[in-house]
Coordinates of C-alpha atoms and ligand atoms in Angstrom, one line a residue:
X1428 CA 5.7 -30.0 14.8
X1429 CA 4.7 -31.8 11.5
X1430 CA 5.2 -30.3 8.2
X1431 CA 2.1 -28.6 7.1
X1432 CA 0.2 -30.3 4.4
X1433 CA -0.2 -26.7 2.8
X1434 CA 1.6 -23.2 2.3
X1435 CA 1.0 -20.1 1.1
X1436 CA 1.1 -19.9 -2.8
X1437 CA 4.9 -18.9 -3.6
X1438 CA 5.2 -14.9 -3.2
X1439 CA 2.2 -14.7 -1.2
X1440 CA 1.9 -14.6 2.4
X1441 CA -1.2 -14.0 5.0
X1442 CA -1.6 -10.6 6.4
X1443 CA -1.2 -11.5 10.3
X1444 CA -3.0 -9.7 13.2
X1445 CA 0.5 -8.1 14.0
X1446 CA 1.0 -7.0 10.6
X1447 CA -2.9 -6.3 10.5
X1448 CA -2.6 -3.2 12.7
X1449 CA -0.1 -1.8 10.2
X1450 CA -2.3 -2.4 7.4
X1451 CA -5.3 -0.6 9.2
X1452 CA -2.7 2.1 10.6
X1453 CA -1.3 3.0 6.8
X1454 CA -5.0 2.4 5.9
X1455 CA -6.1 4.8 8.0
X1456 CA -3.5 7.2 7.6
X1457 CA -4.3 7.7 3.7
X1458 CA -8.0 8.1 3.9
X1459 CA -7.6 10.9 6.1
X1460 CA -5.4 12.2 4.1
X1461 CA -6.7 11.5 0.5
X1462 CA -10.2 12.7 2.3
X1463 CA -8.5 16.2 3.9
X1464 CA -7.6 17.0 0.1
X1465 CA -11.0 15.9 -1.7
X1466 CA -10.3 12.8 -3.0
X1467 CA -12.8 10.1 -3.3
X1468 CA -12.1 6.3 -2.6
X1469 CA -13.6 3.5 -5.4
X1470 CA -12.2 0.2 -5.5
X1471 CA -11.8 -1.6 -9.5
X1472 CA -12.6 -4.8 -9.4
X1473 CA -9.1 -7.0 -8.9
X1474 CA -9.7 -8.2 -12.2
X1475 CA -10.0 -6.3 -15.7
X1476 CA -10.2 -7.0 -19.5
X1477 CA -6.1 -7.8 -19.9
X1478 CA -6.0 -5.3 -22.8
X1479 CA -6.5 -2.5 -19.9
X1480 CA -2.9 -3.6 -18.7
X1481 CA -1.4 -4.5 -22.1
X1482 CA -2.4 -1.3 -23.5
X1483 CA -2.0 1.3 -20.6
X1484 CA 1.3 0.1 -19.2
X1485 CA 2.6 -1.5 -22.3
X1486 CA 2.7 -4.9 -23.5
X1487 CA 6.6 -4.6 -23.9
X1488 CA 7.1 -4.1 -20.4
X1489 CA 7.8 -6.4 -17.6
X1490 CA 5.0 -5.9 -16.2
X1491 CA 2.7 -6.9 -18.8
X1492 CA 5.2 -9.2 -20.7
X1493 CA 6.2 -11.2 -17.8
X1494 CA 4.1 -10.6 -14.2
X1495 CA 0.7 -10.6 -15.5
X1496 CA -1.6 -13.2 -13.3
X1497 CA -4.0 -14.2 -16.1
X1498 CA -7.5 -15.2 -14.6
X1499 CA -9.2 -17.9 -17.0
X1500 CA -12.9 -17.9 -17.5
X1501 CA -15.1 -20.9 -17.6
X1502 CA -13.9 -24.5 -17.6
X1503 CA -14.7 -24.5 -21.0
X1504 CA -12.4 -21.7 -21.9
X1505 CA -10.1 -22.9 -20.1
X1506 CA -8.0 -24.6 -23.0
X1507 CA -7.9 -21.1 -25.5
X1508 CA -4.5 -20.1 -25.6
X1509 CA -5.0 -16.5 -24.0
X1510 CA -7.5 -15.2 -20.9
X1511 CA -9.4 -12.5 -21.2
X1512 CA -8.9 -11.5 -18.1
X1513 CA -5.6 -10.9 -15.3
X1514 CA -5.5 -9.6 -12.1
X1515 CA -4.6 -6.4 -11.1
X1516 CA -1.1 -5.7 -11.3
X1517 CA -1.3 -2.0 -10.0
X1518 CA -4.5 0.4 -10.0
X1519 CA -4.0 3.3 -12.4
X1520 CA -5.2 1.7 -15.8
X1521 CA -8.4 0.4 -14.2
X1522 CA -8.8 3.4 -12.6
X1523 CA -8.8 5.2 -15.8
X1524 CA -11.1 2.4 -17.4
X1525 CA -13.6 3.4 -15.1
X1526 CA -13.6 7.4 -15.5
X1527 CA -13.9 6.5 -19.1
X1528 CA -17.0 3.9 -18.4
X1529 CA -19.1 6.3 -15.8
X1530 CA -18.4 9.5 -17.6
X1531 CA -16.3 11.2 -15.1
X1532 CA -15.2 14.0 -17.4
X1533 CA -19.0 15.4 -16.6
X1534 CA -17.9 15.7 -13.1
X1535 CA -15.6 19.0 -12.1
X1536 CA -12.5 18.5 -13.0
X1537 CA -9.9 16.9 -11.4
X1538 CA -11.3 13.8 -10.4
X1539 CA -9.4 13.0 -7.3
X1540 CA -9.7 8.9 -6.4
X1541 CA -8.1 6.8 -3.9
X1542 CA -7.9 3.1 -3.8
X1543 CA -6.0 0.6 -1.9
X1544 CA -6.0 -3.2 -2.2
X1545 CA -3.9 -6.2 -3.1
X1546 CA -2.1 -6.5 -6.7
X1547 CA -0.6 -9.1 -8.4
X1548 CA 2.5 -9.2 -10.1
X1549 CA 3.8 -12.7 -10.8
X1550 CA 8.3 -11.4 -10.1
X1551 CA 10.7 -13.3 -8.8
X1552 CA 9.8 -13.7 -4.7
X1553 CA 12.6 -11.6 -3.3
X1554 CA 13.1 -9.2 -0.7
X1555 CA 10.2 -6.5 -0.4
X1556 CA 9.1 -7.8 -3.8
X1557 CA 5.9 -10.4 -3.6
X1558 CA 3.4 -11.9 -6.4
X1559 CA 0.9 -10.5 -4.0
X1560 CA 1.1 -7.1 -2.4
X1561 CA -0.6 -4.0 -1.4
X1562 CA -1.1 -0.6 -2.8
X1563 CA -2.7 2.2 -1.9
X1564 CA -3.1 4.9 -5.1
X1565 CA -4.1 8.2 -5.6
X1566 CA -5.1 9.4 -9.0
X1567 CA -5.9 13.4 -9.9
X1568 CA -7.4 13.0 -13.4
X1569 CA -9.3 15.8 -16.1
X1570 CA -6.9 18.6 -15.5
X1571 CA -3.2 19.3 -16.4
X1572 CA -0.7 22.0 -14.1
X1573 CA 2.6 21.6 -12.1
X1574 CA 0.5 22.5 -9.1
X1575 CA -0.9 19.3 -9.5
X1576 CA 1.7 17.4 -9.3
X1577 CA 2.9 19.3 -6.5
X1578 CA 0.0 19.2 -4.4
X1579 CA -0.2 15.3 -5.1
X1580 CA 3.4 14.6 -4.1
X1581 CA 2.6 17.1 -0.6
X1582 CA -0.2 14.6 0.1
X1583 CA 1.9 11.8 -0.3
X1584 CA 4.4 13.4 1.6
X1585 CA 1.9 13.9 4.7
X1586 CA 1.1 10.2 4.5
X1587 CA 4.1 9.4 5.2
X1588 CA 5.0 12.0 7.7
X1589 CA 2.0 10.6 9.6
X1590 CA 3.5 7.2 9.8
X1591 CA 7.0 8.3 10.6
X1592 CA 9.5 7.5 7.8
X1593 CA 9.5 10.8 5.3
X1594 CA 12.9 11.2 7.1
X1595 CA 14.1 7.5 6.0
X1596 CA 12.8 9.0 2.3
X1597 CA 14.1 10.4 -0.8
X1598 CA 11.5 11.8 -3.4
X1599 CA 13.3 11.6 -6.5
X1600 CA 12.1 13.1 -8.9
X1601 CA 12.7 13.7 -13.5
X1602 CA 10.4 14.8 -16.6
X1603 CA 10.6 12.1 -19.4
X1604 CA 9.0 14.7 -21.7
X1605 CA 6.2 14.3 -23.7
X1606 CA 4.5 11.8 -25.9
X1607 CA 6.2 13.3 -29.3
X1608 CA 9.7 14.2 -27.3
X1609 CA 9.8 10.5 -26.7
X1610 CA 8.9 9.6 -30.1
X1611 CA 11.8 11.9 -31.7
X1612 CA 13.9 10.5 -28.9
X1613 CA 13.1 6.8 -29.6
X1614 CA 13.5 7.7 -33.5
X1615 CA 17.2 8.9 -33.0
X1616 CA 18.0 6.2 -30.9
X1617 CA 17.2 3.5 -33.9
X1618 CA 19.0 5.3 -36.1
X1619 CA 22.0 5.7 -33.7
X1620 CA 21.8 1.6 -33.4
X1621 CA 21.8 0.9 -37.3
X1622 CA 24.5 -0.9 -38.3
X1623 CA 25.2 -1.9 -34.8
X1624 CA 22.5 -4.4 -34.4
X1625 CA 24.7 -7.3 -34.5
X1626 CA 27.1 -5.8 -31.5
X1627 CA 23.9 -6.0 -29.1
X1628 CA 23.1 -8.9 -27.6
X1629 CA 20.1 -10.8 -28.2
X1630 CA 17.4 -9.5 -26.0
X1631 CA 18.7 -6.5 -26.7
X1632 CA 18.3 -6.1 -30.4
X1633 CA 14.9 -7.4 -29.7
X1634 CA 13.9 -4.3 -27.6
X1635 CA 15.3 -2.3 -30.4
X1636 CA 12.3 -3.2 -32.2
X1637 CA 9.5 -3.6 -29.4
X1638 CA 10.9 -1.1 -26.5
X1639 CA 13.9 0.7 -26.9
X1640 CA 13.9 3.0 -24.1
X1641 CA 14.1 -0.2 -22.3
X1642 CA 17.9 -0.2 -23.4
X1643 CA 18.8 2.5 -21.5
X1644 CA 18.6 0.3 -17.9
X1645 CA 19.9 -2.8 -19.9
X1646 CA 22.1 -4.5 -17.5
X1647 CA 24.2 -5.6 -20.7
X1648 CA 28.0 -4.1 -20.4
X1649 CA 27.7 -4.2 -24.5
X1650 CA 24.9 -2.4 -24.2
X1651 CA 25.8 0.0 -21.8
X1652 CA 29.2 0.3 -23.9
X1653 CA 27.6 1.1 -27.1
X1654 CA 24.9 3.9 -25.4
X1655 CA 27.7 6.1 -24.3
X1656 CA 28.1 7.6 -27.6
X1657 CA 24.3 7.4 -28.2
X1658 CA 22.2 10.3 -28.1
X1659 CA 20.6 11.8 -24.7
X1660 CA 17.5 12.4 -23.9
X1661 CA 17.9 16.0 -22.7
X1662 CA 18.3 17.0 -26.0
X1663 CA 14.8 15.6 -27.2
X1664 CA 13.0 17.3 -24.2
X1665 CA 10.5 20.5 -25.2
X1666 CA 10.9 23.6 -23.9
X1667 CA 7.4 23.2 -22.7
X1668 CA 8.3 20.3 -20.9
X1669 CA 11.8 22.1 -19.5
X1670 CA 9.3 25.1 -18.1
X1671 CA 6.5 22.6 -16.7
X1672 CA 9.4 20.7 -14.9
X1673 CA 10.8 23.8 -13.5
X1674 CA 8.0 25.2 -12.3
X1675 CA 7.1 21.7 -10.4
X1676 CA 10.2 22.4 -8.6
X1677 CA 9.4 25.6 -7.8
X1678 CA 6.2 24.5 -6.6
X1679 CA 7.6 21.9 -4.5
X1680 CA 10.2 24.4 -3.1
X1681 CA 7.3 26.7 -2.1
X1682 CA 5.7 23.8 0.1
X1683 CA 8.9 22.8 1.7
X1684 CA 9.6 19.5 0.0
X1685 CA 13.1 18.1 -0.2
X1686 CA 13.3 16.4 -3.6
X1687 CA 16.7 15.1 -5.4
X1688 CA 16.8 15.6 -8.9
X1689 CA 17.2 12.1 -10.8
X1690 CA 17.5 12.4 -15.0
X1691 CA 17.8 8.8 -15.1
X1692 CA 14.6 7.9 -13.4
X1693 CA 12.1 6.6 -16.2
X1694 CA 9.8 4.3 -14.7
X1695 CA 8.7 0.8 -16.0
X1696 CA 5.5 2.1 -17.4
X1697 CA 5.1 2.8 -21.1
X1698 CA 2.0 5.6 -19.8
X1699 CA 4.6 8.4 -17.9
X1700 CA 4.4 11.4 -19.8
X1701 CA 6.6 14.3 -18.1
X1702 CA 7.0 13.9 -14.4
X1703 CA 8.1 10.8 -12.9
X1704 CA 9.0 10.5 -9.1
X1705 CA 9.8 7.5 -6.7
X1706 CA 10.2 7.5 -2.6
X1707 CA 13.0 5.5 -2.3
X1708 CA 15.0 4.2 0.9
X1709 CA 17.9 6.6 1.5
X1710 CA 20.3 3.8 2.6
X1711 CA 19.2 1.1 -0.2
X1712 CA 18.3 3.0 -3.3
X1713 CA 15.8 2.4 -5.9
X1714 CA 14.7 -1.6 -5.0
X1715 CA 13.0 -0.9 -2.5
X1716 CA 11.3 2.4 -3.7
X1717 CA 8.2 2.4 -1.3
X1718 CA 6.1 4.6 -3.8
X1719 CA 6.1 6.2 -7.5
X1720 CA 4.2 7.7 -9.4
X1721 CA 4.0 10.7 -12.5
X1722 CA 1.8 12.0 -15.3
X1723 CA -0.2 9.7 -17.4
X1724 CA -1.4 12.7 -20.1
X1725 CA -2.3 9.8 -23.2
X1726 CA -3.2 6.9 -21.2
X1727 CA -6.8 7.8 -21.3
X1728 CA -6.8 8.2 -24.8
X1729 CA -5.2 4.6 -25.0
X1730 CA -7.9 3.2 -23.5
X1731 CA -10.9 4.6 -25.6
X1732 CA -11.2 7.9 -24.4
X1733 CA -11.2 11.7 -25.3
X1734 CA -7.8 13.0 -24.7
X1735 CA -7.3 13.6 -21.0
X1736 CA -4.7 14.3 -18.5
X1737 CA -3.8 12.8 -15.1
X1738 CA -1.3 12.0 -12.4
X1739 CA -0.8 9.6 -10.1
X1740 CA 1.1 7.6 -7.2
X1741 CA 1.3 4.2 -5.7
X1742 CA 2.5 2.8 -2.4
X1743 CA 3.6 -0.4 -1.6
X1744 CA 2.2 -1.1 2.0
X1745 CA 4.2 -4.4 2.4
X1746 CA 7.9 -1.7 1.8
X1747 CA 6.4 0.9 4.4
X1748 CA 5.4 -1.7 7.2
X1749 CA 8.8 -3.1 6.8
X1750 CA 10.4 0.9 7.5
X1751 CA 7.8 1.4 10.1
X1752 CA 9.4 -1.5 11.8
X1753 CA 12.8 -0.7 10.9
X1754 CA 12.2 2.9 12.4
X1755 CA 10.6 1.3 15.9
X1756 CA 7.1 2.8 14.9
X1757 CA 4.7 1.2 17.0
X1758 CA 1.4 0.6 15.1
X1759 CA -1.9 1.2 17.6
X1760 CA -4.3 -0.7 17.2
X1761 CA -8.0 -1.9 18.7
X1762 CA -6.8 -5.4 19.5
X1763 CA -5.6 -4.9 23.3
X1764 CA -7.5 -6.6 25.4
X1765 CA -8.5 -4.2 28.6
X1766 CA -10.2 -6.9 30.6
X1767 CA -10.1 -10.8 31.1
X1768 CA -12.6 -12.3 33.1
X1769 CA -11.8 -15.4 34.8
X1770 CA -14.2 -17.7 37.3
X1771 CA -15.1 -20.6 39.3
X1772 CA -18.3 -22.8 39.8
X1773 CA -21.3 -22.8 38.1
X1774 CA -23.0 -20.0 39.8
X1775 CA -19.8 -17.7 38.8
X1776 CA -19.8 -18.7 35.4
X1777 CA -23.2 -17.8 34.8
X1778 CA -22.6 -14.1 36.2
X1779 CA -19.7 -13.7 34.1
X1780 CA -21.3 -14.7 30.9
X1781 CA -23.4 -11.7 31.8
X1782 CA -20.9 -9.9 32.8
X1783 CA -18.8 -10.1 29.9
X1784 CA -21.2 -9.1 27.7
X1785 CA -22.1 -6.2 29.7
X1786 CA -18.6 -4.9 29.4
X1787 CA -18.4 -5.7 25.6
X1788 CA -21.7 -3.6 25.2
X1789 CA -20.1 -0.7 26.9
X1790 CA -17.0 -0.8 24.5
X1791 CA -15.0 -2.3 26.7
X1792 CA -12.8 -5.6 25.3
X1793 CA -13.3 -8.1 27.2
X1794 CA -12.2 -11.9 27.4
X1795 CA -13.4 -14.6 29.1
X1796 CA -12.2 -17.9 30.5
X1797 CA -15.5 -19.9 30.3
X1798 CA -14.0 -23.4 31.1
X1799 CA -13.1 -25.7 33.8
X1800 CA -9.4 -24.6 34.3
X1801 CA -8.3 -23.6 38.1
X1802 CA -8.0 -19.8 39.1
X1803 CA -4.2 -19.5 38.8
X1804 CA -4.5 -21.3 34.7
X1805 CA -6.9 -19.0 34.1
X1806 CA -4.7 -15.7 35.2
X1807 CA -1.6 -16.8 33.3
X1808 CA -3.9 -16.7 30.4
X1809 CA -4.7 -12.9 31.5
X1810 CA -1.2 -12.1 31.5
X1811 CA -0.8 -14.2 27.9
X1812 CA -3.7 -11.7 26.5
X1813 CA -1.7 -8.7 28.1
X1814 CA -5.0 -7.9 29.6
X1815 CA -5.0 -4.3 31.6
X1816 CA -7.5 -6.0 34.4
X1817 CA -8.5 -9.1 35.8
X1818 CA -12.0 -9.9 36.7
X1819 CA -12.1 -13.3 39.2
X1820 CA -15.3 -14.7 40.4
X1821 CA -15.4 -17.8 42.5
X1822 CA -17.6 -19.4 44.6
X1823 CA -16.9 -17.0 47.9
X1824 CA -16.8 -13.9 45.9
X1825 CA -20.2 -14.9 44.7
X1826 CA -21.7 -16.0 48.1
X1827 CA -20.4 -12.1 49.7
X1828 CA -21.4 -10.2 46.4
X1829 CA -18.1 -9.1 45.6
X1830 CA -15.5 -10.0 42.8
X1831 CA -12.0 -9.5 43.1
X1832 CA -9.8 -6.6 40.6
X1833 CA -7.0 -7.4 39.4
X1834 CA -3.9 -4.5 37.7
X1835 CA -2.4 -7.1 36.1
X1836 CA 0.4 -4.2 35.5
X1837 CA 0.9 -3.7 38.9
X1838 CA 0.3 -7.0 40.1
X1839 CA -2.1 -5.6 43.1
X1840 CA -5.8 -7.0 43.7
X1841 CA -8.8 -5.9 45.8
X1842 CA -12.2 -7.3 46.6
X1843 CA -14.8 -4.8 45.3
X1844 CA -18.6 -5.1 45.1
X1845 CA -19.9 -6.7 42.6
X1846 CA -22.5 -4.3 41.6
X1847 CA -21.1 -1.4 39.6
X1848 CA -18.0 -3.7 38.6
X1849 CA -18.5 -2.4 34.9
X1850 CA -18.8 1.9 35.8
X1851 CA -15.9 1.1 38.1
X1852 CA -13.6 -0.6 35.3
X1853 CA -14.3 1.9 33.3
X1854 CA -13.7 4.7 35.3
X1855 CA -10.2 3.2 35.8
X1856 CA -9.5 2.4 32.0
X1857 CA -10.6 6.2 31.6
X1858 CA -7.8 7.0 34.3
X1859 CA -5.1 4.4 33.2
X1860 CA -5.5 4.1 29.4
X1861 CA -6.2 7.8 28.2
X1862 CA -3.1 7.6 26.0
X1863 CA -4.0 4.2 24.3
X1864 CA -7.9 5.4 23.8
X1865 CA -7.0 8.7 21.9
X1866 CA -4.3 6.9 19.3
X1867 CA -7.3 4.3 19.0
X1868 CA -9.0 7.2 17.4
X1869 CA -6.5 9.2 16.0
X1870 CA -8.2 8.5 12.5
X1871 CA -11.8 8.9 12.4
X1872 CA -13.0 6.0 10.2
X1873 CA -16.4 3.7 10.2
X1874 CA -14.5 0.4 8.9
X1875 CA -11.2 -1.0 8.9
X1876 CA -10.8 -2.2 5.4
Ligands
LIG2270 P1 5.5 0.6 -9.3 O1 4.4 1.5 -9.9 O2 5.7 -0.6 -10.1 O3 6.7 1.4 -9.0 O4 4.9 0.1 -7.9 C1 4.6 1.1 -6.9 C2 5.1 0.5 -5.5 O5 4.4 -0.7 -5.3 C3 6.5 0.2 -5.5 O6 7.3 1.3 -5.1 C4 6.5 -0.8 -4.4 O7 6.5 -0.2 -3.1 C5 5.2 -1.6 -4.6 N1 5.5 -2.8 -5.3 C6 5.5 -3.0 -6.7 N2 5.7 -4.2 -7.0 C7 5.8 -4.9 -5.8 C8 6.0 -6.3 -5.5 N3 6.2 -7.2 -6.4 N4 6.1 -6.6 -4.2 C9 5.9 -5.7 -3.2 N5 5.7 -4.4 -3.5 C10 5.7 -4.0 -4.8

């Protein structure tokens, strides 16, 4: 085959309709669940004001410093140094933006919102990591308790209980203290690196200045050298934030929720305050964390509001396909096709047009070979569509009324009457299929998106 002219953007890849039934499976999965415990979904738009992003997750963060998609605005902006706008990189700052714009804090509080849709984060393409990937997040904002938290992290849990791979899981799970413990923190850790500046490498002593928790993951040996007489963070943390921590745990205890402890867990977010938990994979560790999420309590501040709490956790859909796979979990899905209707001569093909659309009306999903092909083409196309039934009508079958059924499972055939074909199919769908009809509707749900 020739080379194709075009590809997929680097980091990017089409959602096919094999990984599609995953999508709609995890899709369905969290509305249920997000719906079972009151949340509400809205969608932001998949752009924002970049000063959303810069300001809520922090414009010394990777993130924001190096994986922001920046969406340019007319031609004739075009040549100004900086966009207003970038995509999406993950949901929670928009999310906030828009309590703040439609006055959510008159609503009862918590707000509980769900979103899910692609973000764009322009990494290094790698394993499990994409410029273009799917989230689905839930955000509890207004209100501030450890039963929050733990009631988030349960529903999270159930999500992925429903789609078989908590058990290939491990919530871990810190406090990072609050706003002013990390300020006090940050403070002593300056001080601790005057004088030793010039021992740090060069990126390094540059985060002194813009970021330096970042220091703490440095991948630097200096670095890492030099912090091991540096002060710790326990020592900075509030006794509030010691008691709100504990009783999380409690909390999470109470509802039966294996966690694992994780003090070095911070998060690449500037807007954590207090808890911060990731799901990662139990064999592979934090890269491929298939969720994460924690407390947000100045974010909305940040962004122009009145000071207001939250919390909050996003999925990657992209990681959990790839363990849904890994774990043999077969996504259902509305594609299979129960019936393919094949013919011959004109006469036939007329009746089958009808036919098929008879079927189709009654729910039942139906294909059709409409062209010229012979009989025996036509059924190895059947068996390529891994249709339940066969349907043949040729010129004899129409001359005697009849049209022949086909089990394409068990390879046996009969000539029945042809009127009543579409009761009679359905009547044995009913019989043969039950199992693949009530997983077709395990998730009640109007749409697919
Ligand atoms: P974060 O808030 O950055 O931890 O992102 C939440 C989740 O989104 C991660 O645990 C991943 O599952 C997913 N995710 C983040 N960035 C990417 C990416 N570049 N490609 C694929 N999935 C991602």
């Amino acid at each position: 085959m020739a080379e194709p002219q075009f590809r997929t953007p680097k980091g990017t890849h089409d959602v096919l309709p094999e990984e599609q039934r995953y999508m709609t499976y995890i899709k369905k999965a969290v509305r249920h669940r997000a719906r079972q415990a009151g949340y509400k979904r809205m969608d932001p738009p998949i752009f924002e004001d970049r000063r959303i992003f810069e300001r809520g997750i922090g414009e010394h963060t990777d993130i924001v410093e190096k994986e922001l998609f920046s969406v340019l605005g007319k031609r004739s902006e075009e040549q100004t140094d900086k966009s207003e706008f970038a995509l999406r990189p993950e949901f929670t700052a928009g999310m906030c933006r828009s309590y703040i714009e439609h006055g959510m804090q008159q609503l009862p509080q918590p707000v509980e919102l769900f979103a899910i849709g692609p973000c764009f984060r322009h990494d290094r393409p790698q394993k499990g990591r994409f410029r273009q990937f799917h989230q689905f997040d839930l955000e509890v904002i207004g209100l501030k308790d450890p039963s929050l938290d733990a009631q988030l992290i349960h529903v999270v849990t159930k999500i992925f209980a429903d789609l078989r791979i908590l058990d290939r899981l491990t919530l871990q799970i810190n406090n990072i203290g609050t706003a002013e413990n990390r300020t006090a923190f940050v403070q002593a850790l300056k001080d601790f690196f005057i004088g030793k500046e010039r021992n740090l490498p060069e990126l390094d002593r540059e985060r002194l200045t813009t970021n330096p928790l970042r220091l703490l993951d440095s991948k630097e040996e200096d670095t890492q050298v030099l912090l091991k007489g540096a002060p710790l963070f326990e020592q900075f943390l509030s006794d509030e934030s010691k008691q709100y921590h504990a009783t999380l745990l409690e909390y999470l205890d109470a509802l039966g929720i294996a966690y694992v402890p994780n003090p070095h867990l911070v998060r690449g977010l500037d807007y954590y305050t207090q808890t911060v938990f990731e799901f990662w994979d139990q064999t592979t560790g934090a890269q491929n964390a298939v969720g994460g999420g924690g407390r947000y309590d100045g974010l909305i501040e940040l962004l122009g509001g009145k000071p207001t709490p939250g919390v909050g956790f996003a999925g990657g859909m992209e990681r959990i396909i790839w363990h849904m796979k890994e774990a043999g979990v077969q996504a259902p899905h509305k594609d299979q096709v129960d019936v393919f209707v094949a013919q011959l001569g004109p006469e036939a093909k007329k009746n089958c047009l009808l036919l098929i659309s008879e079927l189709r009306e009654k729910g039942v999903h139906t294909v059709g070979a409409l062209g010229e092909a012979s009989l025996k083409s036509q059924m190895r196309l059947a068996d390529k569509f891994e249709a339940l039934f066969a349907l043949l009508l040729g010129k004899m079958e129409v001359k005697r009324g009849t049209i022949i059924l086909r089990d394409m499972k068990k390879g046996q055939q009969q000539e029945v009457p042809f009127d009543g074909i579409v009761d009679h199919v359905i009547t044995l769908l009913g019989e043969k299929n039950l199992d693949t009809y009530t997983l077709r509707d395990q998730f009640a749900g109007p749409t697919d998106d």
